[in-house]
Short mmCIF file of C-alpha atoms in Angstrom, two decimals:
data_model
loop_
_atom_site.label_atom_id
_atom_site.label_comp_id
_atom_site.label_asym_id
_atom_site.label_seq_id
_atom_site.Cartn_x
_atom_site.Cartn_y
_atom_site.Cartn_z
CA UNK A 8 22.65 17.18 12.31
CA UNK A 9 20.43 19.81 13.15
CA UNK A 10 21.64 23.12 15.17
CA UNK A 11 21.38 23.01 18.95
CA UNK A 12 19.39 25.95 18.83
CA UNK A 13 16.60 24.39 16.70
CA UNK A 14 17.00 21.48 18.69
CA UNK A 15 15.77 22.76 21.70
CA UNK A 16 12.70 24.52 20.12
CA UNK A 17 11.79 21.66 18.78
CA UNK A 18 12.70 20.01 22.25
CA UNK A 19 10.31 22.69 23.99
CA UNK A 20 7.66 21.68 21.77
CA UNK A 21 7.06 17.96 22.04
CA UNK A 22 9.60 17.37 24.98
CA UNK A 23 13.49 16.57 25.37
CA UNK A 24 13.01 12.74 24.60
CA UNK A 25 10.93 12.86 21.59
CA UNK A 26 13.83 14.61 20.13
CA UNK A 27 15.96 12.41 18.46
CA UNK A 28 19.26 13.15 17.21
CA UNK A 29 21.30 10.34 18.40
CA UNK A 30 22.96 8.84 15.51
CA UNK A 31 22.00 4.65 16.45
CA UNK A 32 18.29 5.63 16.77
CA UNK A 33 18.01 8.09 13.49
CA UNK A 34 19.57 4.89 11.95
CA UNK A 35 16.02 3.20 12.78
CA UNK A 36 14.67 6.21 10.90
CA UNK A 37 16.80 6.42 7.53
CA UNK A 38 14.77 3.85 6.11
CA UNK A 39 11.47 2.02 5.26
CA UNK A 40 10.97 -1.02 3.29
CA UNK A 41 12.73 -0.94 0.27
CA UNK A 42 15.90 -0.45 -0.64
CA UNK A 43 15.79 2.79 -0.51
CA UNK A 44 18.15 4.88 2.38
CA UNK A 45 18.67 8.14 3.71
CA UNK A 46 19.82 10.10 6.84
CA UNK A 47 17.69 12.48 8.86
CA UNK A 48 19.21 14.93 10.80
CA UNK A 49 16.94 14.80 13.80
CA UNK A 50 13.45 12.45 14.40
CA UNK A 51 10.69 14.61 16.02
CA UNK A 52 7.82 12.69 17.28
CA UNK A 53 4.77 15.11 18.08
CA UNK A 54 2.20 13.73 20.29
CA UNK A 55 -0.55 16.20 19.07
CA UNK A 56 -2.02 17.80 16.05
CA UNK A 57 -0.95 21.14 17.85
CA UNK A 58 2.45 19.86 17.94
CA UNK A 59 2.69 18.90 14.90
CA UNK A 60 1.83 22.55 13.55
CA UNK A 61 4.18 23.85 15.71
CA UNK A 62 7.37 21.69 14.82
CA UNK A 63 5.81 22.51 11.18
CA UNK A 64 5.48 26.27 11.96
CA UNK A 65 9.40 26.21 13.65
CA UNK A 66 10.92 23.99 10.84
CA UNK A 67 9.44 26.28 8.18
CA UNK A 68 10.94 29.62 9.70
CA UNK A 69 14.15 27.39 9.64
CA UNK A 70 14.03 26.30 6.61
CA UNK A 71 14.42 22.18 7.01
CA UNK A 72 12.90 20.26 5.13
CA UNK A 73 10.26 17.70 6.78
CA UNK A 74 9.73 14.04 5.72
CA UNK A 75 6.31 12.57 7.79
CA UNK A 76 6.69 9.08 8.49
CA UNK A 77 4.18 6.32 10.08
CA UNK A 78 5.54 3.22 10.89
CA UNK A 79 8.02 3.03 7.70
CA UNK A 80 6.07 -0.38 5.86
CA UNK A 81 6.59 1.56 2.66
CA UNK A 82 7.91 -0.24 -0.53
CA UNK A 83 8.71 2.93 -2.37
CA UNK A 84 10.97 4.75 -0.32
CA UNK A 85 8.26 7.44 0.39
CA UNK A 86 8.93 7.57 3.98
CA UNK A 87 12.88 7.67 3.27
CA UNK A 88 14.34 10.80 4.17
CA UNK A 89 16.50 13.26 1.83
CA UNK A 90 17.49 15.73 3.91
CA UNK A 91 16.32 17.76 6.92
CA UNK A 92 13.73 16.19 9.81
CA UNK A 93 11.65 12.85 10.17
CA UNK A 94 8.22 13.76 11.69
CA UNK A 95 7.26 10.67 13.03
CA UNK A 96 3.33 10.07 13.79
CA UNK A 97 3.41 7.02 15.55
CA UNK A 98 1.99 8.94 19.05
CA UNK A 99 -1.29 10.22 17.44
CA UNK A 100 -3.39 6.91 18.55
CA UNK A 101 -6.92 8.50 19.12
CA UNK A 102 -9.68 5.89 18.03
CA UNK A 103 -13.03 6.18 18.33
CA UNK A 104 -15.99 4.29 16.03
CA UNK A 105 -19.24 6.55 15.95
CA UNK A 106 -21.92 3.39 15.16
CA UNK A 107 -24.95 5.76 14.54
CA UNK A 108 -22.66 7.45 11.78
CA UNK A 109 -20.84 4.83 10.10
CA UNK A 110 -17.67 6.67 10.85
CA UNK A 111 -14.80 6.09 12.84
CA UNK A 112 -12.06 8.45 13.95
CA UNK A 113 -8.75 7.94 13.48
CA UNK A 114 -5.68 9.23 14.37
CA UNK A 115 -2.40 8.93 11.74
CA UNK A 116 -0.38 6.69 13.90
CA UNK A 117 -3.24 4.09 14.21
CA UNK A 118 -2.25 0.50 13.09
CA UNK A 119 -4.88 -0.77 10.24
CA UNK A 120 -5.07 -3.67 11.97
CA UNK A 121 -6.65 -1.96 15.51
CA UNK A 122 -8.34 -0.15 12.93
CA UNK A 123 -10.53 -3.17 11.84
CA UNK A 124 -10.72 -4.70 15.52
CA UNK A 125 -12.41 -1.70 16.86
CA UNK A 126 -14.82 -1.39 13.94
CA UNK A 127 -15.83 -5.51 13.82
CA UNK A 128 -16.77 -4.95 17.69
CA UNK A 129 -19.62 -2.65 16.28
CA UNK A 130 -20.61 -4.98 13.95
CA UNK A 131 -18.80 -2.74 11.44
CA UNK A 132 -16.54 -2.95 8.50
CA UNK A 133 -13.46 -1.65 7.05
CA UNK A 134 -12.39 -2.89 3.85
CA UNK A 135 -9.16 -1.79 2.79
CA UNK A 136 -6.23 -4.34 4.27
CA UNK A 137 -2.62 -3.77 3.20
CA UNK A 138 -0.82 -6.61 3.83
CA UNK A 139 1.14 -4.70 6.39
CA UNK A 140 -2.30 -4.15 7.75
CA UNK A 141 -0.82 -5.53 11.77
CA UNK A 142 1.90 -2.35 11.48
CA UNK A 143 1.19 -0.47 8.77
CA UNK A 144 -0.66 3.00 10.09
CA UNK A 145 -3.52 5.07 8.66
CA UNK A 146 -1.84 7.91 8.07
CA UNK A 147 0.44 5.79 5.47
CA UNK A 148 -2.72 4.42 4.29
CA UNK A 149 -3.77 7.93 3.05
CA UNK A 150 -0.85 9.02 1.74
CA UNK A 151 -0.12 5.95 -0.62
CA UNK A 152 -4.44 5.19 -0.77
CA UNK A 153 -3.13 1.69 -0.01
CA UNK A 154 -5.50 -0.91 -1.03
CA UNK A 155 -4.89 -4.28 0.00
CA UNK A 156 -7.11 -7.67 -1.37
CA UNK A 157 -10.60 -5.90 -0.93
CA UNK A 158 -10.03 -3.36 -3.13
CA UNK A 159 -12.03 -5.01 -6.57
CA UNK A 160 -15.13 -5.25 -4.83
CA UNK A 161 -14.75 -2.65 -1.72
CA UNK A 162 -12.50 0.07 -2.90
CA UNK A 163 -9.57 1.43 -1.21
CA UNK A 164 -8.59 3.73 1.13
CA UNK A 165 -9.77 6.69 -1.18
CA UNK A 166 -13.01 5.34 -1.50
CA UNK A 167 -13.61 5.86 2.40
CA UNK A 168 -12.11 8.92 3.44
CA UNK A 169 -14.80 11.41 4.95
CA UNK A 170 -12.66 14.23 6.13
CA UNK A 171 -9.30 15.37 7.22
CA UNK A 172 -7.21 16.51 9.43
CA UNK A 173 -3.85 18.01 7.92
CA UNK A 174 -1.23 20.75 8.55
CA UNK A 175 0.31 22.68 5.64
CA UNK A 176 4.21 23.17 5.41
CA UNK A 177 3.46 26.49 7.43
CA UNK A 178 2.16 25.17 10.43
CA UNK A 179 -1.46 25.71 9.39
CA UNK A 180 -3.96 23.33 10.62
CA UNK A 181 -7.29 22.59 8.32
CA UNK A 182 -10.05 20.02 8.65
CA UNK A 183 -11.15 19.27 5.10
CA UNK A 184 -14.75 17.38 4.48
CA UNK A 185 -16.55 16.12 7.54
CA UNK A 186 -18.47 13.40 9.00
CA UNK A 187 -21.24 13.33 6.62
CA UNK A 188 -21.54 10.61 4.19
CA UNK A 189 -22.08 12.68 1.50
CA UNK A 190 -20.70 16.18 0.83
CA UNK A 191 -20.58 18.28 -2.32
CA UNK A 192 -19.44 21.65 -1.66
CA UNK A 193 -16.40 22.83 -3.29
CA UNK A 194 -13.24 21.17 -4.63
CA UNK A 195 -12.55 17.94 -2.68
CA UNK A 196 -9.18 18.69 -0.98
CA UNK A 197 -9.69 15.10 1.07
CA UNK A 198 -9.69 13.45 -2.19
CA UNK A 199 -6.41 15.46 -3.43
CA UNK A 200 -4.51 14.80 -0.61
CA UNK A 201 -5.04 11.30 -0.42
CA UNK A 202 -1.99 9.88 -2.26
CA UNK A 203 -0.03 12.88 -2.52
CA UNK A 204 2.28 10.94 -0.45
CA UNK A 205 3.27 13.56 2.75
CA UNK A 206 4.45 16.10 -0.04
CA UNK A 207 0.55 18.34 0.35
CA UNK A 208 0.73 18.28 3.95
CA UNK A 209 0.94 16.34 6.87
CA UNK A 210 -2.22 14.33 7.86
CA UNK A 211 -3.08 13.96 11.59
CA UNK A 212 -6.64 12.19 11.53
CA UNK A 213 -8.53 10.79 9.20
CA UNK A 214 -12.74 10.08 9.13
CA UNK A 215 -13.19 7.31 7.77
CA UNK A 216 -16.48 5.64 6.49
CA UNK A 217 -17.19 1.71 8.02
CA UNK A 218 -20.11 -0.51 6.30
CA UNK A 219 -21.96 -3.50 7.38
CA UNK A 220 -19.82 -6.70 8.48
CA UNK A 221 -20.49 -9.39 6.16
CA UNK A 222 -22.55 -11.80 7.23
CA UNK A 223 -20.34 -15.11 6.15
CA UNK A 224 -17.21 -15.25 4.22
CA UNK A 225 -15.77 -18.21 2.15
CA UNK A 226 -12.58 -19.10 0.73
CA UNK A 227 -11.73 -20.87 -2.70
CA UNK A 228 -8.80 -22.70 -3.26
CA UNK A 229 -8.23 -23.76 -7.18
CA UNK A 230 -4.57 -24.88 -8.42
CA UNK A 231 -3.16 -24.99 -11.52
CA UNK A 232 -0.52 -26.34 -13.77
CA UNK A 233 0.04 -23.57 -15.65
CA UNK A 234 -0.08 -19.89 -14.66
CA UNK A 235 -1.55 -18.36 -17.74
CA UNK A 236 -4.79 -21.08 -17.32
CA UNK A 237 -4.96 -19.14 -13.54
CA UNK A 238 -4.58 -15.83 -15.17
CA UNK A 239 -7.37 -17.12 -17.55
CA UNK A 240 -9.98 -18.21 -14.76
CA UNK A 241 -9.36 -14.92 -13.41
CA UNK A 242 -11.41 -12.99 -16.27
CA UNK A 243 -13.44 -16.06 -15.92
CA UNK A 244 -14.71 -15.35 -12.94
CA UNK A 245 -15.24 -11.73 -12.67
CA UNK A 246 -17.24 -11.89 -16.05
CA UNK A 247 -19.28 -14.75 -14.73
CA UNK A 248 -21.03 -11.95 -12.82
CA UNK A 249 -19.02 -13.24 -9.13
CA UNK A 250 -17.96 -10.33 -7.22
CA UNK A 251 -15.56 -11.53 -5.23
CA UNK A 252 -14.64 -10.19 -1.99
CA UNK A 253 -10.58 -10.70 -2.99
CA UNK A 254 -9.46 -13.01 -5.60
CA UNK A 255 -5.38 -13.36 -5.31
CA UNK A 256 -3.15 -15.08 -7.71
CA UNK A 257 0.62 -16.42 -6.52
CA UNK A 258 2.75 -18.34 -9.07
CA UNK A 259 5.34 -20.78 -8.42
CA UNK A 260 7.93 -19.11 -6.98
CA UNK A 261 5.72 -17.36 -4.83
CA UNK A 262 4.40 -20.42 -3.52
CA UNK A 263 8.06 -21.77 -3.33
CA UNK A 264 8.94 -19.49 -0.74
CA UNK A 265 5.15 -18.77 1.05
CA UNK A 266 3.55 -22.31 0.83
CA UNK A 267 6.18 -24.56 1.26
CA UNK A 268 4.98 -26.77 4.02
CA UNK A 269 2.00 -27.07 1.64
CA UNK A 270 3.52 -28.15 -1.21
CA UNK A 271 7.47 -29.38 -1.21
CA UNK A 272 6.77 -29.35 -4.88
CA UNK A 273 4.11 -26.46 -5.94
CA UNK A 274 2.30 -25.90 -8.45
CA UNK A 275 2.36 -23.57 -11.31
CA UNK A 276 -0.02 -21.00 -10.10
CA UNK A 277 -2.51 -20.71 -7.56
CA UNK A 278 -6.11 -18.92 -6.77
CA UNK A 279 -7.16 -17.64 -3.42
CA UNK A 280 -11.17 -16.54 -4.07
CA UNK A 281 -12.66 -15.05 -1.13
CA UNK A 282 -16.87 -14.75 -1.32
CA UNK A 283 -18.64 -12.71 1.43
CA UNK A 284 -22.30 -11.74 1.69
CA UNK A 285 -25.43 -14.01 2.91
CA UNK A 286 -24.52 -17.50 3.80
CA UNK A 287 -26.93 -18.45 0.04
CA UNK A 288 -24.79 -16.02 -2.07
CA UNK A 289 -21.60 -17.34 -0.57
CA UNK A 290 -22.38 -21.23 -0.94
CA UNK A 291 -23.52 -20.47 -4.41
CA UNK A 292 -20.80 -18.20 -5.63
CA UNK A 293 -18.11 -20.84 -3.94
CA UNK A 294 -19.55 -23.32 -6.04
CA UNK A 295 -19.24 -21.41 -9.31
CA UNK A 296 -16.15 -20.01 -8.71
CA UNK A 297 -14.62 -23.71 -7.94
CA UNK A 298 -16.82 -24.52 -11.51
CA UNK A 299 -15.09 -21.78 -13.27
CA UNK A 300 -11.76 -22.71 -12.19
CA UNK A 301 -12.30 -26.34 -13.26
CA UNK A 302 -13.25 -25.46 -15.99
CA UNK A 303 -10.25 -23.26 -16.58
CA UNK A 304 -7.99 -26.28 -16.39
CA UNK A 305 -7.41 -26.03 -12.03
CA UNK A 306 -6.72 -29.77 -11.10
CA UNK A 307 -7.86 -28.87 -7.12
CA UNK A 308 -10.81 -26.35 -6.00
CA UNK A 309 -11.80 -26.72 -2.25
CA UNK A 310 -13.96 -24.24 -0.59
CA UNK A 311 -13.36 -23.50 2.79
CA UNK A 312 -14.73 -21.28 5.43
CA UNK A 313 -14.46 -20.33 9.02
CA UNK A 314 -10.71 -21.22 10.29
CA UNK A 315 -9.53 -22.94 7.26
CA UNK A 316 -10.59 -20.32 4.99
CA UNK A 317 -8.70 -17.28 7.45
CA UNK A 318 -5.31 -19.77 7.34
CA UNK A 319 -6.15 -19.04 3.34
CA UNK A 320 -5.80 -15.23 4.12
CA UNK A 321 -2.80 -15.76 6.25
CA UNK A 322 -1.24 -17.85 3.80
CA UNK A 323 -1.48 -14.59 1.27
CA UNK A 324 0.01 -12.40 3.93
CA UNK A 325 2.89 -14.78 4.62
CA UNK A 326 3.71 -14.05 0.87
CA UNK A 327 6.28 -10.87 0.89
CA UNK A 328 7.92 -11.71 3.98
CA UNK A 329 8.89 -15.11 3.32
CA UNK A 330 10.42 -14.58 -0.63
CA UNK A 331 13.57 -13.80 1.05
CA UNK A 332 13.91 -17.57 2.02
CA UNK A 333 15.11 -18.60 -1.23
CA UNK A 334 17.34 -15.72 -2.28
CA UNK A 335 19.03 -12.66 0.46
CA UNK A 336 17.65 -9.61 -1.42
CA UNK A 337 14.25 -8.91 -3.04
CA UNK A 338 12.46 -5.66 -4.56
CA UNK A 339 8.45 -5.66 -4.35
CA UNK A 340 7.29 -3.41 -7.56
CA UNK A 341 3.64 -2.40 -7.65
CA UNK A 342 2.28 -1.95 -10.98
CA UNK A 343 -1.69 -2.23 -12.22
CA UNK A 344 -2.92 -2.89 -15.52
CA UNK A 345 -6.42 -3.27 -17.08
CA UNK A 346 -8.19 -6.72 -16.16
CA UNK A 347 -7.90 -7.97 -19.64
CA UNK A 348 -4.20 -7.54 -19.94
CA UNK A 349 -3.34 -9.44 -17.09
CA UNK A 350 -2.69 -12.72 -19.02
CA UNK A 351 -0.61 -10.63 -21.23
CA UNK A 352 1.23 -8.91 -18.14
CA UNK A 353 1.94 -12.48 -16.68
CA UNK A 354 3.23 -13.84 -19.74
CA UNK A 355 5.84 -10.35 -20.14
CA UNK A 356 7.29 -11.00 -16.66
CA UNK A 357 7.99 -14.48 -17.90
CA UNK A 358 9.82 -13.37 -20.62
CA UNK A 359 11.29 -10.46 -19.17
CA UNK A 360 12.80 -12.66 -16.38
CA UNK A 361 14.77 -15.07 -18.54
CA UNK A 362 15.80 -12.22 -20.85
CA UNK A 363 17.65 -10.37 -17.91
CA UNK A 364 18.29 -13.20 -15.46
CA UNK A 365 17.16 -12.58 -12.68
CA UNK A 366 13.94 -14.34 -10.96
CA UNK A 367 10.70 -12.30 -10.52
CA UNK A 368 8.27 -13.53 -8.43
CA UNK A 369 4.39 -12.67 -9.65
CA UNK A 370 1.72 -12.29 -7.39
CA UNK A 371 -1.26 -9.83 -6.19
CA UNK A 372 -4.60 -8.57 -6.10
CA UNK A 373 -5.70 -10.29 -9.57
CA UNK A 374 -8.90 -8.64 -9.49
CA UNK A 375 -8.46 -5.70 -10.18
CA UNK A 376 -5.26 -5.87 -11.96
CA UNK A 377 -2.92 -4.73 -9.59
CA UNK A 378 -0.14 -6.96 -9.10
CA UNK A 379 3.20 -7.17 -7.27
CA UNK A 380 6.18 -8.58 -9.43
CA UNK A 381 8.92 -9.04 -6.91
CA UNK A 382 12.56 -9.56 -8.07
CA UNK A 383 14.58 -11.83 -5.87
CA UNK A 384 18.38 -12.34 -6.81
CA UNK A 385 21.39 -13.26 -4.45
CA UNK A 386 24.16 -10.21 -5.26
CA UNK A 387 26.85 -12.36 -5.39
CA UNK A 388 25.25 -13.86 -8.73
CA UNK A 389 23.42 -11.00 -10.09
CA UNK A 390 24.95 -7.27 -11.33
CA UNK A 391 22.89 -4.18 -10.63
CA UNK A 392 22.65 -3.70 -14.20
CA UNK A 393 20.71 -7.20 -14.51
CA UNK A 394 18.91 -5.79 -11.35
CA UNK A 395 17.67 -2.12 -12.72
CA UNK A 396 16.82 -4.02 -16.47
CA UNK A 397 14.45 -6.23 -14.24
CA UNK A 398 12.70 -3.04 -12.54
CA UNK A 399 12.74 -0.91 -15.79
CA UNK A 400 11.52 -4.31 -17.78
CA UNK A 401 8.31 -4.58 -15.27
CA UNK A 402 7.36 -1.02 -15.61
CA UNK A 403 7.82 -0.67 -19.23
CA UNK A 404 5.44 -3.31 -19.48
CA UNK A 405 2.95 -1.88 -17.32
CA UNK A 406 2.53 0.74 -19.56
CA UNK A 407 2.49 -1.66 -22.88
CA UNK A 408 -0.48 -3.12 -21.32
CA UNK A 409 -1.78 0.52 -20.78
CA UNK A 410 -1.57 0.18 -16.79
CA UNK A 411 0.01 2.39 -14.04
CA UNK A 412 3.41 2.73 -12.41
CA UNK A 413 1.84 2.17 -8.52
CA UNK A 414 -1.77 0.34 -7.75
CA UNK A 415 -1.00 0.91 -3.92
CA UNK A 416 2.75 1.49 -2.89
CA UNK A 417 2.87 4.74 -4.66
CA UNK A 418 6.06 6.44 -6.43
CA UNK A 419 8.03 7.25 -3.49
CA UNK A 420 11.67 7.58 -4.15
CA UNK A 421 12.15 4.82 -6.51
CA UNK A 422 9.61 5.03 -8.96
CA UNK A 423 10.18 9.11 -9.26
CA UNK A 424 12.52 8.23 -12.57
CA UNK A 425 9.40 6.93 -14.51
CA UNK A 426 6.79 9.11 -13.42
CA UNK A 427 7.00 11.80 -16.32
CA UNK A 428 6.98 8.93 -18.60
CA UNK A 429 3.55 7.40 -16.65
CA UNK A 430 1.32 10.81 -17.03
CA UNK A 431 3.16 12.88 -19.15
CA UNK A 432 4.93 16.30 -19.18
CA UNK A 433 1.61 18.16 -18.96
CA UNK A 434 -0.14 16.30 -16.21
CA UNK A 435 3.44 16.56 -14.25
CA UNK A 436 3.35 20.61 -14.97
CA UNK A 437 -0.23 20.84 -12.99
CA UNK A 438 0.95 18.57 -10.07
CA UNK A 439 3.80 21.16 -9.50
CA UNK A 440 1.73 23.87 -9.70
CA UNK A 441 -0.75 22.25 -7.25
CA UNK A 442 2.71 21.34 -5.15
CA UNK A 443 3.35 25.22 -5.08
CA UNK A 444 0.16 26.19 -3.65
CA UNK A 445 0.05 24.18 -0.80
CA UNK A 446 4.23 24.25 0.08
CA UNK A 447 5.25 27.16 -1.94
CA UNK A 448 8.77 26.24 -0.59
CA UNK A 449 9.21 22.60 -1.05
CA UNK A 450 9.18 21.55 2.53
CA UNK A 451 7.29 18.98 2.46
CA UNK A 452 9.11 15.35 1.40
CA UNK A 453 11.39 16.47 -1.05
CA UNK A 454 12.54 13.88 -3.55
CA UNK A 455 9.49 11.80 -3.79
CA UNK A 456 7.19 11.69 -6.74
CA UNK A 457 9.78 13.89 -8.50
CA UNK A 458 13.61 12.91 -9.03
CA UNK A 459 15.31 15.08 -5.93
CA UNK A 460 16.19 18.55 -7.00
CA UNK A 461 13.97 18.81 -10.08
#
């Protein structure tokens, strides 16, 4: 709990109900996700930039620590809090798309999803699409640079940030870059702070660059009876010269649990292919890709388009909330690994899963390498120990195929244990001096990226 005194400054800031400190609602707050947990002593929930700097400003004079928090989709326990405050930034809605520049405005508390509404009624476009994209907010979005299925052609959420909005641990408000598509003066602090997870500073509103809609989109069905044949077409594909749009592999136990009213009995691995572009490119590019894939051993590639190939996209976002329908408990890891390892990376998790146990389901964004291993296990069956030897297992590999420890969830809470070991003592030494200079005082969502403490 938080002093009654600080209470009601914070209280007189942002008003008496967007002070939360009863214990059932911070209960809402002391987790996101994962299986991560925590316990704030009090929720603020500013409805302005200028209230955010000010709860900032009067937590920093008190010395409690602040963890920012969007809407708490996180699989990494970034959002989790360790001690002190939750700033929640749910209220900051502002949204407006500027057409003539290509640029949209967008406050933190913005859901993706209203995100890409506003911008497709201008004819416009933004790519990246977590699959939490209906809840998830923007201000998430920078912290992790989520990516979602767009990101091998399209980028992610790095790749169209224009300018920022933040406060510093002090209460200091900046703007960093602008709305210019192009700027090259001085260090890029937009770029820095994207990803660095709340623990830089607390982002309020974001520009964000929008492109061209499409013109027609496509999708590409191809099923196979064994996984490493899909993991195979994969390459295939991309070094056919198709660029597609998302290309998004699920094996069998993901399609178990997502696609069961499709299949009662699945198969070993599936391809979802999406093509976009002129309605020529896409026709020709479905073609090949369903070529490719029969070629790569798929017994079934269908292209489909308008309604039947969206229920294709749907069918990928039913994926992480339906594994829990054949086992209670699951952990979603987020690893990424260089394109031509992902056969090998497949084939590990295979392995790794009958050496400790416990079932790991494999899918993701095969594109671009960054895929989600999710361990499902019922804890009346399976120990912890079998448990953390699965997590460990999947990250060591990662890095034996030369990949990363996060692709788009980020390190959070949970992954802070293998971080040194992902970019080394050296790298780690410059992030903490970088850490100093913007929260010289380590106010800013302590315990994530680093173990707590260190």
């Amino acid at each position: 709990m938080i002093s009654s005194s600080i209470a009601q400054v914070f209280a007189k800031i942002v008003g008496t109900k967007w002070v939360l400190t009863d214990p059932a609602e911070l209960t809402c707050y002391a987790r996101d996700a994962s299986v991560a947990s925590g316990r704030p002593a009090a929720v603020v929930v500013p409805g302005s930039s200028a209230e955010v700097s000010a709860v900032l400003k009067a937590a920093a004079e008190a010395s409690i620590p602040v963890t920012p928090r969007g809407a708490g989709t996180g699989l990494a326990g970034g959002a989790v809090p360790m001690e002190g405050i939750v700033l929640a930034l749910t209220r900051l809605r502002g949204l407006s798309v500027h057409k003539r520049d290509l640029v949209a405005s967008v406050g933190a508390g913005v859901a993706t999803q209203d995100l890409h509404a506003a911008a497709e009624n201008e004819g416009l476009f933004y790519p990246p699409d977590p699959s939490s994209a209906s809840v998830c907010t923007i201000g998430g979005n920078v912290a992790t640079n989520a990516g979602g299925p767009h990101g091998f052609k399209y980028g992610v959420t790095r790749d169209y940030l224009l300018g920022l909005e933040v406060v510093l641990s002090d209460g200091t408000l900046i703007q960093t870059g602008g709305r210019t598509l192009k700027n090259a003066a001085g260090y890029s602090l937009t770029q820095l702070l994207c990803g660095s997870e709340g623990t830089l500073g607390v982002v309020t509103n974001a520009l964000l660059r929008l492109i061209p809609l499409p013109e027609e989109r496509a999708g590409v069905l191809s099923v196979f009876d064994d996984l490493g044949a899909a993991a195979q077409a994969v390459l295939e594909i991309i070094n056919g010269g198709i660029c597609p749009s998302a290309l998004e592999i699920m094996d069998r136990t993901t399609l178990s649990c997502a696609a069961r009213d499709i299949w009662p009995a699945p198969p070993a691995a599936a391809l979802l292919v999406e093509i976009d572009g002129p309605l020529e490119v896409v026709l020709r590019r479905a073609w090949e890709t369903e070529t490719v894939c029969r070629g790569c051993g798929a017994r079934k590639a269908n292209t489909a388009s308008g309604g039947e190939a969206s229920d294709f996209a749907g069918l990928r976002r039913a994926v992480s909330g339906s594994l829990t329908r054949l086992f209670p408990l699951k952990i979603g890891e987020d690893v990424a690994v260089p394109l031509g390892m992902l056969p090998s990376f497949i084939d590990m998790m295979g392995s790794l899963s009958a050496d400790t146990g416990v079932k790991i389901a494999v899918f993701g964004h095969a594109a671009d390498g960054n895929l989600h291993p999710n361990i499902l296990f019922d804890p009346r069956d399976i120990d912890a120990v079998q448990v953390e030897a699965a997590i460990e297992g999947i990250f060591q590999a990662a890095f034996k195929c030369g990949g990363a420890l996060s692709g788009e969830h980020g390190v959070g809470m949970l992954k802070s244990p293998f971080f040194e070991q992902a970019v080394g003592p050296e790298t780690i030494a410059l992030m903490r001096g970088i850490k100093k200079v913007f929260d010289p005082h380590g106010q800013l969502n302590p315990g994530k990226i680093w173990p707590h403490g260190e």
